[in-house]
CSV table of C-alpha atoms in Angstrom, one decimal:
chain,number,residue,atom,x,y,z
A,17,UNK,CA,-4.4,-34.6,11.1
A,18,UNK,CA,-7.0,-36.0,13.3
A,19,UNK,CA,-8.4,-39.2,13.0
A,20,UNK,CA,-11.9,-37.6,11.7
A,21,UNK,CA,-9.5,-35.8,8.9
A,22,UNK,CA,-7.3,-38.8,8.6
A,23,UNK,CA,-10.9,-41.2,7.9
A,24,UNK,CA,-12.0,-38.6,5.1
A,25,UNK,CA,-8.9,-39.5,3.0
A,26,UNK,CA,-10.7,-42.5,2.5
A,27,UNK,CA,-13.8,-40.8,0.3
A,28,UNK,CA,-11.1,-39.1,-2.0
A,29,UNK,CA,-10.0,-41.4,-5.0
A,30,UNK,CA,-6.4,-43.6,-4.7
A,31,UNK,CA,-6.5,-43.8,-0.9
A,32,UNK,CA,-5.8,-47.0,0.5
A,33,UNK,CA,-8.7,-47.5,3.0
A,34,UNK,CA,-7.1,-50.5,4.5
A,35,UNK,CA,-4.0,-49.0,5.3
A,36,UNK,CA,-5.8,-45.9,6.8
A,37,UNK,CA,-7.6,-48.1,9.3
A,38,UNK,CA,-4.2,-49.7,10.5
A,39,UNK,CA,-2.9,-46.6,10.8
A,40,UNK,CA,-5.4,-45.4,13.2
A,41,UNK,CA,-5.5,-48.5,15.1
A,42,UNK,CA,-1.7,-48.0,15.4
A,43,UNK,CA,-2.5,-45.1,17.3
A,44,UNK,CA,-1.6,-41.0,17.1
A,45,UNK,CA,1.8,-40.1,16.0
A,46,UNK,CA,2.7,-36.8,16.1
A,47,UNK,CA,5.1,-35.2,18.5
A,48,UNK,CA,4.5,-31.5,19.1
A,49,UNK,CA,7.1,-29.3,18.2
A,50,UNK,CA,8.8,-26.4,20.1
A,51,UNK,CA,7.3,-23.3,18.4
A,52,UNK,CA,3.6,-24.5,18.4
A,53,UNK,CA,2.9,-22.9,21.3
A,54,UNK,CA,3.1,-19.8,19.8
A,55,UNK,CA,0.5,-20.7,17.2
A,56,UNK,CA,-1.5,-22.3,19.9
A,57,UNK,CA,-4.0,-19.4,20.3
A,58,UNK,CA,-5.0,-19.5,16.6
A,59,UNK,CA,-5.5,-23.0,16.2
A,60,UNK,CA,-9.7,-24.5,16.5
A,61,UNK,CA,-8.0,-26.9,18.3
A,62,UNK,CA,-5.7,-26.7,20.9
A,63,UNK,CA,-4.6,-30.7,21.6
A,64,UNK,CA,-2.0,-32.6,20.5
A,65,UNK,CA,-3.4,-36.1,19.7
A,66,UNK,CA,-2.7,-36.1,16.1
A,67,UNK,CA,-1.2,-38.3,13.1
A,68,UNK,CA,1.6,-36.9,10.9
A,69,UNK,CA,0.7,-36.8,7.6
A,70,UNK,CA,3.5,-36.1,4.6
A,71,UNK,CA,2.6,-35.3,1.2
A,72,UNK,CA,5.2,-35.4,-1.3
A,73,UNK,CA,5.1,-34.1,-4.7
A,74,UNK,CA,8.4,-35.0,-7.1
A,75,UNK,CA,10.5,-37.7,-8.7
A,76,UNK,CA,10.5,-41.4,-7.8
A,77,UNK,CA,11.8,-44.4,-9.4
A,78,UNK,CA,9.4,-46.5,-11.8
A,79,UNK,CA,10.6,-49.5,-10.0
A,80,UNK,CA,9.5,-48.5,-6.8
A,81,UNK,CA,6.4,-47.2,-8.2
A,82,UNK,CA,6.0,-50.8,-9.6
A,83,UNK,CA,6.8,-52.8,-6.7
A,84,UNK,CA,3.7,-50.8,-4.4
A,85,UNK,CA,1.2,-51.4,-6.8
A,86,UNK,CA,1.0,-48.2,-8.8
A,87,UNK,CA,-0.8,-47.8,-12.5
A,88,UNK,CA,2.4,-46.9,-15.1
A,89,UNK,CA,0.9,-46.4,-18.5
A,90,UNK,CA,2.9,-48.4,-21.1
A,91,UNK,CA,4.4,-45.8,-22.8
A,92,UNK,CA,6.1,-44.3,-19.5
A,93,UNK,CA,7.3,-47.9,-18.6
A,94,UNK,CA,10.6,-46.7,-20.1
A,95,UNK,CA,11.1,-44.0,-18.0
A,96,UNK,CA,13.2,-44.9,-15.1
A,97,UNK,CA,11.8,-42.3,-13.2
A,98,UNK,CA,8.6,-40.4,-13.1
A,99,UNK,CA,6.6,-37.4,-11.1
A,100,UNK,CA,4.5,-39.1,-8.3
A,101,UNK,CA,2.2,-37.8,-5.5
A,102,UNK,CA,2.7,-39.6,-2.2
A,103,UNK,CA,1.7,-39.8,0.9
A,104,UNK,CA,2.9,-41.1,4.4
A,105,UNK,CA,1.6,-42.0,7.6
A,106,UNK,CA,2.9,-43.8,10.8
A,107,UNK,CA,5.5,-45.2,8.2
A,108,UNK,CA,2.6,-46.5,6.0
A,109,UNK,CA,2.0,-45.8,2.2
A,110,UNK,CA,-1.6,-44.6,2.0
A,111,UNK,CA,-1.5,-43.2,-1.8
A,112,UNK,CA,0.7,-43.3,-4.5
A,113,UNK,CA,-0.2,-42.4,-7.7
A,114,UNK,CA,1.7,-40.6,-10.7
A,115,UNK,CA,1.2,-37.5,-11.0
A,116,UNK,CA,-2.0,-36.6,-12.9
A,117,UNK,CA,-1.5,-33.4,-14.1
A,118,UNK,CA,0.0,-32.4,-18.0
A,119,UNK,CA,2.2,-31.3,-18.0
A,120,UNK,CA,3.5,-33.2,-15.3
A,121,UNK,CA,4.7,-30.3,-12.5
A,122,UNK,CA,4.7,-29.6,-8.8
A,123,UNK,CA,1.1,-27.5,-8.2
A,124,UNK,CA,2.8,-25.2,-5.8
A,125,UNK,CA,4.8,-22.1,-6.2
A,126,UNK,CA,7.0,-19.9,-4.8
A,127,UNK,CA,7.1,-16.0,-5.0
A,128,UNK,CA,10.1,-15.0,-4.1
A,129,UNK,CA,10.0,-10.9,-2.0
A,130,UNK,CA,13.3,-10.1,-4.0
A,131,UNK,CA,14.8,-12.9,-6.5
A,132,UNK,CA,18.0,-14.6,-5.9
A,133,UNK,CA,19.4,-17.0,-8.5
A,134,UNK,CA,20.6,-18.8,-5.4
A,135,UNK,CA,18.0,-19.2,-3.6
A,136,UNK,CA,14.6,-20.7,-3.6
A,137,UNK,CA,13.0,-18.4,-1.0
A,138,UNK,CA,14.2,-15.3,-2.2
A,139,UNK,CA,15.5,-12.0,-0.3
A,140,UNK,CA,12.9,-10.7,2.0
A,141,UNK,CA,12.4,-7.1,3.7
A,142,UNK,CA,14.2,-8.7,7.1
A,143,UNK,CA,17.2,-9.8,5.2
A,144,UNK,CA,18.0,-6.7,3.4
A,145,UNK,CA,18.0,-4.3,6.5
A,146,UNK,CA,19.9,-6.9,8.6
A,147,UNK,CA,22.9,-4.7,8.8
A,148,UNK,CA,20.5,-1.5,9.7
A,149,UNK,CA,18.5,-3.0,12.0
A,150,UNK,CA,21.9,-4.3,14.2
A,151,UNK,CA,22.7,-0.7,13.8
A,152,UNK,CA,19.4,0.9,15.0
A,153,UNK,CA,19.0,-2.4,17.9
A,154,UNK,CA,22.9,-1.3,19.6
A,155,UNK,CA,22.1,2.5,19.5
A,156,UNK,CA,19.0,2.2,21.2
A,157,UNK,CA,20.4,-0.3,23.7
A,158,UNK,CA,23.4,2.3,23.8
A,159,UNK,CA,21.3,5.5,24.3
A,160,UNK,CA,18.8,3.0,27.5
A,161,UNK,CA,21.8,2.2,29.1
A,162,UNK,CA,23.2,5.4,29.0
A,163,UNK,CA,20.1,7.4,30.2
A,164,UNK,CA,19.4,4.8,33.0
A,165,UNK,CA,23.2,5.9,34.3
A,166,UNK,CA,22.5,9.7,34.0
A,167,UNK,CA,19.3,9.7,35.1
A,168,UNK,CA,21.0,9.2,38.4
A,169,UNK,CA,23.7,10.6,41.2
A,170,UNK,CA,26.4,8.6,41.9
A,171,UNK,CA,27.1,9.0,45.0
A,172,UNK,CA,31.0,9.1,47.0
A,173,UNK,CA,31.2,8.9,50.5
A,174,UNK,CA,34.2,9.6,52.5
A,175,UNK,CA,33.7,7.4,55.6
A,176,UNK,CA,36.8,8.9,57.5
A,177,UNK,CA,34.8,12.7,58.7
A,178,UNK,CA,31.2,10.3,59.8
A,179,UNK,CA,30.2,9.4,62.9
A,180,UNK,CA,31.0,5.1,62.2
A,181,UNK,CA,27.6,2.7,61.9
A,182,UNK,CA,25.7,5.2,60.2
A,183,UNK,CA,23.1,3.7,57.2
A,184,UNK,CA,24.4,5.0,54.1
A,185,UNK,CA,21.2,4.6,51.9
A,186,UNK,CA,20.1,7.8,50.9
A,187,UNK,CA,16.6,9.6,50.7
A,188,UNK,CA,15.0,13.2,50.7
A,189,UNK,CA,16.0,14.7,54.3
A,190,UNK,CA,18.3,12.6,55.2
A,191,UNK,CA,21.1,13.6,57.6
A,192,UNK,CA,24.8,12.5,57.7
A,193,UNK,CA,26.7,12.9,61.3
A,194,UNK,CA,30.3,13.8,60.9
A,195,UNK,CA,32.8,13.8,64.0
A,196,UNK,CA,35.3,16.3,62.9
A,197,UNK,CA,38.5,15.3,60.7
A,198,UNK,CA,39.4,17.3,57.8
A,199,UNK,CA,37.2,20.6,56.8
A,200,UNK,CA,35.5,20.2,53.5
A,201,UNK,CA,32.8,17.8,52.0
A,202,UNK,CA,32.2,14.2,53.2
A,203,UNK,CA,29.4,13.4,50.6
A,204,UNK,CA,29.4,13.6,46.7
A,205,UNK,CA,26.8,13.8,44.2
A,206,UNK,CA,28.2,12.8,40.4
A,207,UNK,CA,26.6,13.3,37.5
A,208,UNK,CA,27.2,11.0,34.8
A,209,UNK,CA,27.0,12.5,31.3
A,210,UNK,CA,24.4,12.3,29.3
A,211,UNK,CA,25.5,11.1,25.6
A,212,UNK,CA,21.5,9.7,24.9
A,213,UNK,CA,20.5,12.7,21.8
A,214,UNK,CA,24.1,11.6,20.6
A,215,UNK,CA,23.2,8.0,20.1
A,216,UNK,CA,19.3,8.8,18.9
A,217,UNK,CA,20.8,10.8,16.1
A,218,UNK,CA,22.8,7.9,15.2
A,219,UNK,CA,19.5,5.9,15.7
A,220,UNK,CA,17.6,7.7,12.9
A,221,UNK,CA,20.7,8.3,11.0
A,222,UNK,CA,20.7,4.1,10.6
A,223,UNK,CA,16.9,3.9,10.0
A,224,UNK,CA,16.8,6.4,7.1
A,225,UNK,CA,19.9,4.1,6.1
A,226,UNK,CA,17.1,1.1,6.5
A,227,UNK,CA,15.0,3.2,4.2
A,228,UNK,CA,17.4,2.9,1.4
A,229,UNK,CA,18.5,-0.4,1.8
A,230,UNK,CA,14.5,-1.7,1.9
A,231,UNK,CA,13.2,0.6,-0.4
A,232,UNK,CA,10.6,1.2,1.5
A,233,UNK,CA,10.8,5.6,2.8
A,234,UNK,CA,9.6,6.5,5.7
A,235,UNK,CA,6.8,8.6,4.4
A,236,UNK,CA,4.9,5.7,2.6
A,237,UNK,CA,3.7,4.4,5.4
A,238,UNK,CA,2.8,7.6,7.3
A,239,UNK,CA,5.9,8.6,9.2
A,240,UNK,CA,5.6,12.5,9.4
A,241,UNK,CA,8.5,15.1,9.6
A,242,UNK,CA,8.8,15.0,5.6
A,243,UNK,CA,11.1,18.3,4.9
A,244,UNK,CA,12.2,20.0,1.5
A,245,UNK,CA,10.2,18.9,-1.4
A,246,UNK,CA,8.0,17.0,0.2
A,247,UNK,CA,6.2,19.9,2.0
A,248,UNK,CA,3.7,20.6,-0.7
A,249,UNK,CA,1.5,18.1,-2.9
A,250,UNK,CA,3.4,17.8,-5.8
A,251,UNK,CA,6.2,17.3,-4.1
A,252,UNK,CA,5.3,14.3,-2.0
A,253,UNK,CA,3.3,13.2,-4.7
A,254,UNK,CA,7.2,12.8,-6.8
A,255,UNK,CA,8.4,11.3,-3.9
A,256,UNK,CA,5.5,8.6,-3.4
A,257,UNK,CA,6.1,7.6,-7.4
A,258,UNK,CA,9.9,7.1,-6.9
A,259,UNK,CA,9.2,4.7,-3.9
A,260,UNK,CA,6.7,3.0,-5.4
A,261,UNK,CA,9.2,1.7,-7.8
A,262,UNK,CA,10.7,-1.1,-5.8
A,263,UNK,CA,7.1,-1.9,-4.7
A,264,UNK,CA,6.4,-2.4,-8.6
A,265,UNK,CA,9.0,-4.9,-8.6
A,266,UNK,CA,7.9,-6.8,-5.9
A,267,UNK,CA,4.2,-6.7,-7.3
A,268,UNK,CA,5.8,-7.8,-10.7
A,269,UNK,CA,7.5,-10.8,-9.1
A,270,UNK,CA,3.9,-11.7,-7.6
A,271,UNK,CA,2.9,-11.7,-11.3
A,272,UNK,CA,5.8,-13.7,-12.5
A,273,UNK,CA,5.6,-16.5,-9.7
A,274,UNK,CA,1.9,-16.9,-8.3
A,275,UNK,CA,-0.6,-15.2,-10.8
A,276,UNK,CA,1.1,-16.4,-13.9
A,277,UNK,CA,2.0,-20.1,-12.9
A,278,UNK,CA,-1.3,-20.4,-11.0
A,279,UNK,CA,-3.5,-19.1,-14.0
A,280,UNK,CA,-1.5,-21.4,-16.0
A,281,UNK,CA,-2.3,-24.4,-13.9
A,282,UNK,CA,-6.2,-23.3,-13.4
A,283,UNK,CA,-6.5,-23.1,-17.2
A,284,UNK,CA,-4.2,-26.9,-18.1
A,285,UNK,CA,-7.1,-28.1,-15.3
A,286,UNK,CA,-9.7,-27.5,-17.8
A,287,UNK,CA,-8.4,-28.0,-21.1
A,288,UNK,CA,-7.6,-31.4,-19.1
A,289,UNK,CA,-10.5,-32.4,-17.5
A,290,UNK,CA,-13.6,-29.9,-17.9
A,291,UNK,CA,-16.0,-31.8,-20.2
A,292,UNK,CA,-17.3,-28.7,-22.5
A,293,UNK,CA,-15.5,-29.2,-25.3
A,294,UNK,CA,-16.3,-25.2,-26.5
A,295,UNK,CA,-14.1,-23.7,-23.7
A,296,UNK,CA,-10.8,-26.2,-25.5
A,297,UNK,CA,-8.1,-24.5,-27.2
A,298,UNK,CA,-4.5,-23.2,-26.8
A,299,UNK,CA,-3.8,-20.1,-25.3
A,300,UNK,CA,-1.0,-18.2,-23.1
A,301,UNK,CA,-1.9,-17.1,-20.1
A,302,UNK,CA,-0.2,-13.4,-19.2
A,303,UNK,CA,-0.2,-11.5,-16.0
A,304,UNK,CA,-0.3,-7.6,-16.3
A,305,UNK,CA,-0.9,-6.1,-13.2
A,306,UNK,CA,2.0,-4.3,-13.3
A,307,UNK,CA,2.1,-3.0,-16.7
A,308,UNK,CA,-2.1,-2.5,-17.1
A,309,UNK,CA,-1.7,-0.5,-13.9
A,310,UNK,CA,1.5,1.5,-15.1
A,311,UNK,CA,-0.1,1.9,-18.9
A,312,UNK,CA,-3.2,3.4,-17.2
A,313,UNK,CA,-1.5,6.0,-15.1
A,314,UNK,CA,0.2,7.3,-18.4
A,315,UNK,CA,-2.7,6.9,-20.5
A,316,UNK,CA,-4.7,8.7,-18.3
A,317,UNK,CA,-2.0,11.8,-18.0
A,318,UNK,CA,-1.1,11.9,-22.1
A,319,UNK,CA,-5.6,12.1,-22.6
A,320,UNK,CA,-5.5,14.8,-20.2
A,321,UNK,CA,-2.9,16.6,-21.6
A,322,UNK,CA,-4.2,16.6,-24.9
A,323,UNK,CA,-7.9,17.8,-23.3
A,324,UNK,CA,-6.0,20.9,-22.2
A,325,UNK,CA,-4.7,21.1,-25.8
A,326,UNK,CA,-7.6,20.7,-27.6
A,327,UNK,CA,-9.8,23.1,-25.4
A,328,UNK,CA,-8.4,26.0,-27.3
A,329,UNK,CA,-11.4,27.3,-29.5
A,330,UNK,CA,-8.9,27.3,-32.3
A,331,UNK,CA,-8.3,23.5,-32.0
A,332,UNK,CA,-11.8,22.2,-30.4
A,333,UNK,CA,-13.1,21.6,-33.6
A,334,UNK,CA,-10.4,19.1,-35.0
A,335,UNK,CA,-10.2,16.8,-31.6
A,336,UNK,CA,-13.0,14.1,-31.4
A,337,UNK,CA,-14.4,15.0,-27.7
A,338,UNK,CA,-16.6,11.7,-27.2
A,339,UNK,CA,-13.7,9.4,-28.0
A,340,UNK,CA,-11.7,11.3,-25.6
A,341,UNK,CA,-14.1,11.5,-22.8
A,342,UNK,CA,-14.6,7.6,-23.1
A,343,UNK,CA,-10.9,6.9,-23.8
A,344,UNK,CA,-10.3,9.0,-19.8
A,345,UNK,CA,-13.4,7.4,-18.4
A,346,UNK,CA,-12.1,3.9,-19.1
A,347,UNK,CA,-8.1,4.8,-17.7
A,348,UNK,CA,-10.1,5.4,-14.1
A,349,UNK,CA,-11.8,1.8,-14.0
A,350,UNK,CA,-15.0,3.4,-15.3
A,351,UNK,CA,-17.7,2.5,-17.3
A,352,UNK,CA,-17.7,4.8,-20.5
A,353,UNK,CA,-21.2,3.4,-21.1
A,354,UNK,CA,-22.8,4.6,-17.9
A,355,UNK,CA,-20.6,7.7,-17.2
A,356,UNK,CA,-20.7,9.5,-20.9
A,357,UNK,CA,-23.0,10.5,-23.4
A,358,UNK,CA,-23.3,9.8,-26.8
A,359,UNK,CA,-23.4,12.6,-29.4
A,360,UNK,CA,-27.6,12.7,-29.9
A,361,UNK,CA,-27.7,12.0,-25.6
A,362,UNK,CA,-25.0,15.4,-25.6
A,363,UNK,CA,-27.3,17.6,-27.5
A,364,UNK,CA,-30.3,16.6,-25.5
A,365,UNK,CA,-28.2,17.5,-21.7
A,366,UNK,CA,-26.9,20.7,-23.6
A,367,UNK,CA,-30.9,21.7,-24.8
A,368,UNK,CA,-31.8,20.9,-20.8
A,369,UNK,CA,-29.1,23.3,-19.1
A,370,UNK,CA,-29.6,25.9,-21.4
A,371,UNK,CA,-33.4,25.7,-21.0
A,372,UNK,CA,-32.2,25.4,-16.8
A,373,UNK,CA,-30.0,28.3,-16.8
A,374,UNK,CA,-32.4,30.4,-18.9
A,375,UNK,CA,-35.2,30.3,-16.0
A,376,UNK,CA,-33.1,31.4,-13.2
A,377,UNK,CA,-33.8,34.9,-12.8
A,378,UNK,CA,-31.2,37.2,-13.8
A,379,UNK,CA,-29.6,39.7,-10.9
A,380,UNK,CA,-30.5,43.2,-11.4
A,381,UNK,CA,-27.7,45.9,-11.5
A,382,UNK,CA,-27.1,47.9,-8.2
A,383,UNK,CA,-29.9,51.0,-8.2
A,384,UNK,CA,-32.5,49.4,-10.3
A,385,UNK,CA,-34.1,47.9,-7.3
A,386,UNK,CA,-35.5,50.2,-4.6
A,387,UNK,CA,-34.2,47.8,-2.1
A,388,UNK,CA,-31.2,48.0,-2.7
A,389,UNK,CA,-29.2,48.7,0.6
A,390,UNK,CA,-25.9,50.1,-1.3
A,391,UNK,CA,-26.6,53.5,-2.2
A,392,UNK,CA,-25.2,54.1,-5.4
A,393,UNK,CA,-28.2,54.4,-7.8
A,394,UNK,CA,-26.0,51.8,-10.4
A,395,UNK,CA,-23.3,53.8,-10.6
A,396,UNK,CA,-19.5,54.2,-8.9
A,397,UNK,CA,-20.1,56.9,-6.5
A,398,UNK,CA,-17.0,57.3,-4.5
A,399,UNK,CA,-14.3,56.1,-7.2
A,400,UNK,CA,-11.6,58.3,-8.7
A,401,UNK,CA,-10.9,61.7,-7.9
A,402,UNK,CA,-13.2,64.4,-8.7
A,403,UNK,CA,-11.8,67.0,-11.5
A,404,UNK,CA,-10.4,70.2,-10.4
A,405,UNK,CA,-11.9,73.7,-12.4
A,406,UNK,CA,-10.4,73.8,-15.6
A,407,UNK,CA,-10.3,69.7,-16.2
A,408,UNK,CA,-13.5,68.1,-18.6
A,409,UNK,CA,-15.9,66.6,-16.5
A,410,UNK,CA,-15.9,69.7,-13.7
A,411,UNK,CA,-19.5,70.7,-12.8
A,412,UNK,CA,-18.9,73.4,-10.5
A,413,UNK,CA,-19.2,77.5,-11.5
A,414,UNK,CA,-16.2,79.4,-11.6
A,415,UNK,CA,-16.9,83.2,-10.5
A,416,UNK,CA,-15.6,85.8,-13.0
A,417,UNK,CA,-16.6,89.9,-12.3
A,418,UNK,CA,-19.6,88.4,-10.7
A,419,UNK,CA,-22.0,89.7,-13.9
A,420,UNK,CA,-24.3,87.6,-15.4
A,421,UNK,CA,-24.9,88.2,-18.9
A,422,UNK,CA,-28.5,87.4,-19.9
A,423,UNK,CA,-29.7,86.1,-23.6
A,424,UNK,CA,-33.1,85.9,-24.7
A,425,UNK,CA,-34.2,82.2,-26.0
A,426,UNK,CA,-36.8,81.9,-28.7
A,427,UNK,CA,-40.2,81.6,-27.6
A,428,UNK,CA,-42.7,78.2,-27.5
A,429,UNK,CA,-46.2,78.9,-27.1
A,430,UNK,CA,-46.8,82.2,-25.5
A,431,UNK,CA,-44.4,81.8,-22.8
A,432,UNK,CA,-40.9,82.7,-23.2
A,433,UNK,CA,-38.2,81.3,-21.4
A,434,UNK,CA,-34.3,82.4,-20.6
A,435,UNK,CA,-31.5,80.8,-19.7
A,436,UNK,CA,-29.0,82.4,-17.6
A,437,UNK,CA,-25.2,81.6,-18.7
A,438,UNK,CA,-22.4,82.8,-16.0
A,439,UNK,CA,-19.2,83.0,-18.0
């Protein structure tokens, strides 16, 4: 702290104000340590002239307690230890008080990536691809090391056939003087083999093994290349679920150790020291983010389902539509009240489309209108095939002994009229 932060202890209640001001007189404190110059950059303040400060939160004995002046209660004078808050500077007590919460526990928590009985911190992401990660770190190095060797000649001079004193560095036109000696080459070029695509196989053979032993695929956090089943939607959509099992977990254990214990603590606050006596009472706080967020993904699906069941016309008039409607609104973080309609609010939008639908003109058939660019006068001209003489439907006039036999037709008015039949 600095000594404006260390003064300000003095405002809050059970400081000792005295003790503060020797302190500061004493002088700052606080030795820097070796990794703060990596958090340098982010601190508001980059100097080093500060006072160490501890806070402790646990057990201490009542005699101690006692002997520095602290307030014990009489009915915890038996006790021969109790839960205290204390702090420490420059070797100097400058609070110590019990500790004033009920029930008496430590106000901070721990929430643990992966629990181990053994452990208070847990098993984190680093820890569980250790192995992996050694793996993927020496094939890499392997594969570097390897291409910076190939990615070269090595070069073998036989000095006996060259002229002597000549510079052996080598460069693009460079030329070697020999002085006779034995026929055949004085210079070699070797190429050392290149194993690199060997050890990069290996590579992403121990990441996807890092994959499994995180829980954490590839693919949920964007890597492309997804083959197989995950090609198509509902196929990466089956993959995303199963990963996002071990995610579940961890969000479960951020339930079970922060939300939980911290909405406990928020709510013993004010049954303890919130005056409104209305909010008093004993409850249990729960956290559910987990299994509210897992009960609406299948609540959601099952109301669906049964939508697509019950929008047969066979079945529509047994399901209770508005109740399902609301029940799907509210499994999507809606609200059923602004999003759905009542039954009398239904009939009203169903009277307004219909009234909508019946003013839009309707679309004459193809023929009816003269401007109509197709042709076909409303019918299929140009469909099927057109019957041959002899079928129903043939319109043509089959020649037979080329006589036509004439029949008079009855007369209407005073003109008569025939009809000529070929047969």
């Amino acid at each position: 702290m600095s000594r404006s932060q260390l003064r300000n202890l003095k405002k809050r209640p059970y400081f000792r104000a005295n003790v503060i001001d020797e302190v500061i007189q004493h002088g700052e404190s606080y030795d820097k340590k070796y990794w703060e110059d990596d958090l340098s950059d982010y601190a508001p303040e980059h100097g080093i002239d500060r006072f160490e400060v501890l806070e402790y939160w646990g057990m201490c004995d009542t005699e101690m307690l006692e002997e520095n002046g602290a307030e014990i209660p009489k009915e915890l004078k038996d006790y021969d230890e109790l839960q205290a808050n204390i702090w420490i500077c420059n070797g100097k007590l400058i609070r110590m008080v019990l500790n004033p919460f009920k029930p008496a526990t430590i106000p901070y928590m721990a929430v643990p990536y992966e629990l181990n009985p053994y452990s208070f911190f847990g098993i984190g992401l680093a820890e569980n691809m250790d192995d992996t990660q050694t793996l993927m770190n020496g094939f890499m190095r392997m594969a570097v090391d390897n291409a910076v060797l190939s990615g070269n000649l090595l070069i073998e001079v036989d000095e006996t056939n060259l002229v002597p004193g000549q510079d052996l560095s080598v460069y693009p036109g460079k030329v070697f003087r020999r002085q006779g000696g034995a026929p055949g080459q004085a210079i070699f070029g070797t190429k050392f083999p290149n194993v690199s695509n060997e050890n990069l196989q290996l590579f992403d053979k121990a990441r996807q093994l890092a994959d499994e032993s995180t829980g954490l695929p590839s693919f949920s956090h964007g890597q492309t290349g997804v083959t197989g089943v995950g090609r198509t939607a509902s196929g990466i959509s089956m993959l995303m679920n199963a990963a996002s099992g071990s995610i579940k977990t961890v969000i479960k254990n951020v339930d079970d150790y922060l939300l939980r214990p911290l909405g406990e603590g928020l709510f013993r606050f004010n049954m303890q020291f919130n005056f409104d006596s209305s909010i008093k009472g004993d409850l249990e706080v729960k956290a559910r983010g987990t299994e509210s967020l897992m009960a609406n993904e299948v609540r959601s699906q099952r109301l669906m389902q049964f939508l697509q069941v019950a929008s047969s016309p066979a079945l529509a008039p047994f399901a209770k539509f508005q109740y399902v409607i609301r029940e799907i609104a509210k499994s999507m973080d809606l609200d059923p009240d602004k999003v759905t309609n009542n039954m009398d609010e239904a009939a009203v939008q169903a009277e307004l489309m219909k009234g909508m639908q019946s003013e839009q003109p309707q679309q004459a058939p193809a023929g009816a209108n003269p401007m109509d660019p197709t042709g076909a006068g409303g019918g299929t001209i140009g469909t099927g095939i057109a019957p041959t003489p002899g079928e129903p439907g043939f319109t043509g006039a089959p020649q037979q002994s080329g006589q036509a036999n004439t029949q008079p037709t009855e007369t209407v008015g005073e003109q008569p009229q025939a009809t000529e039949q070929l047969q």
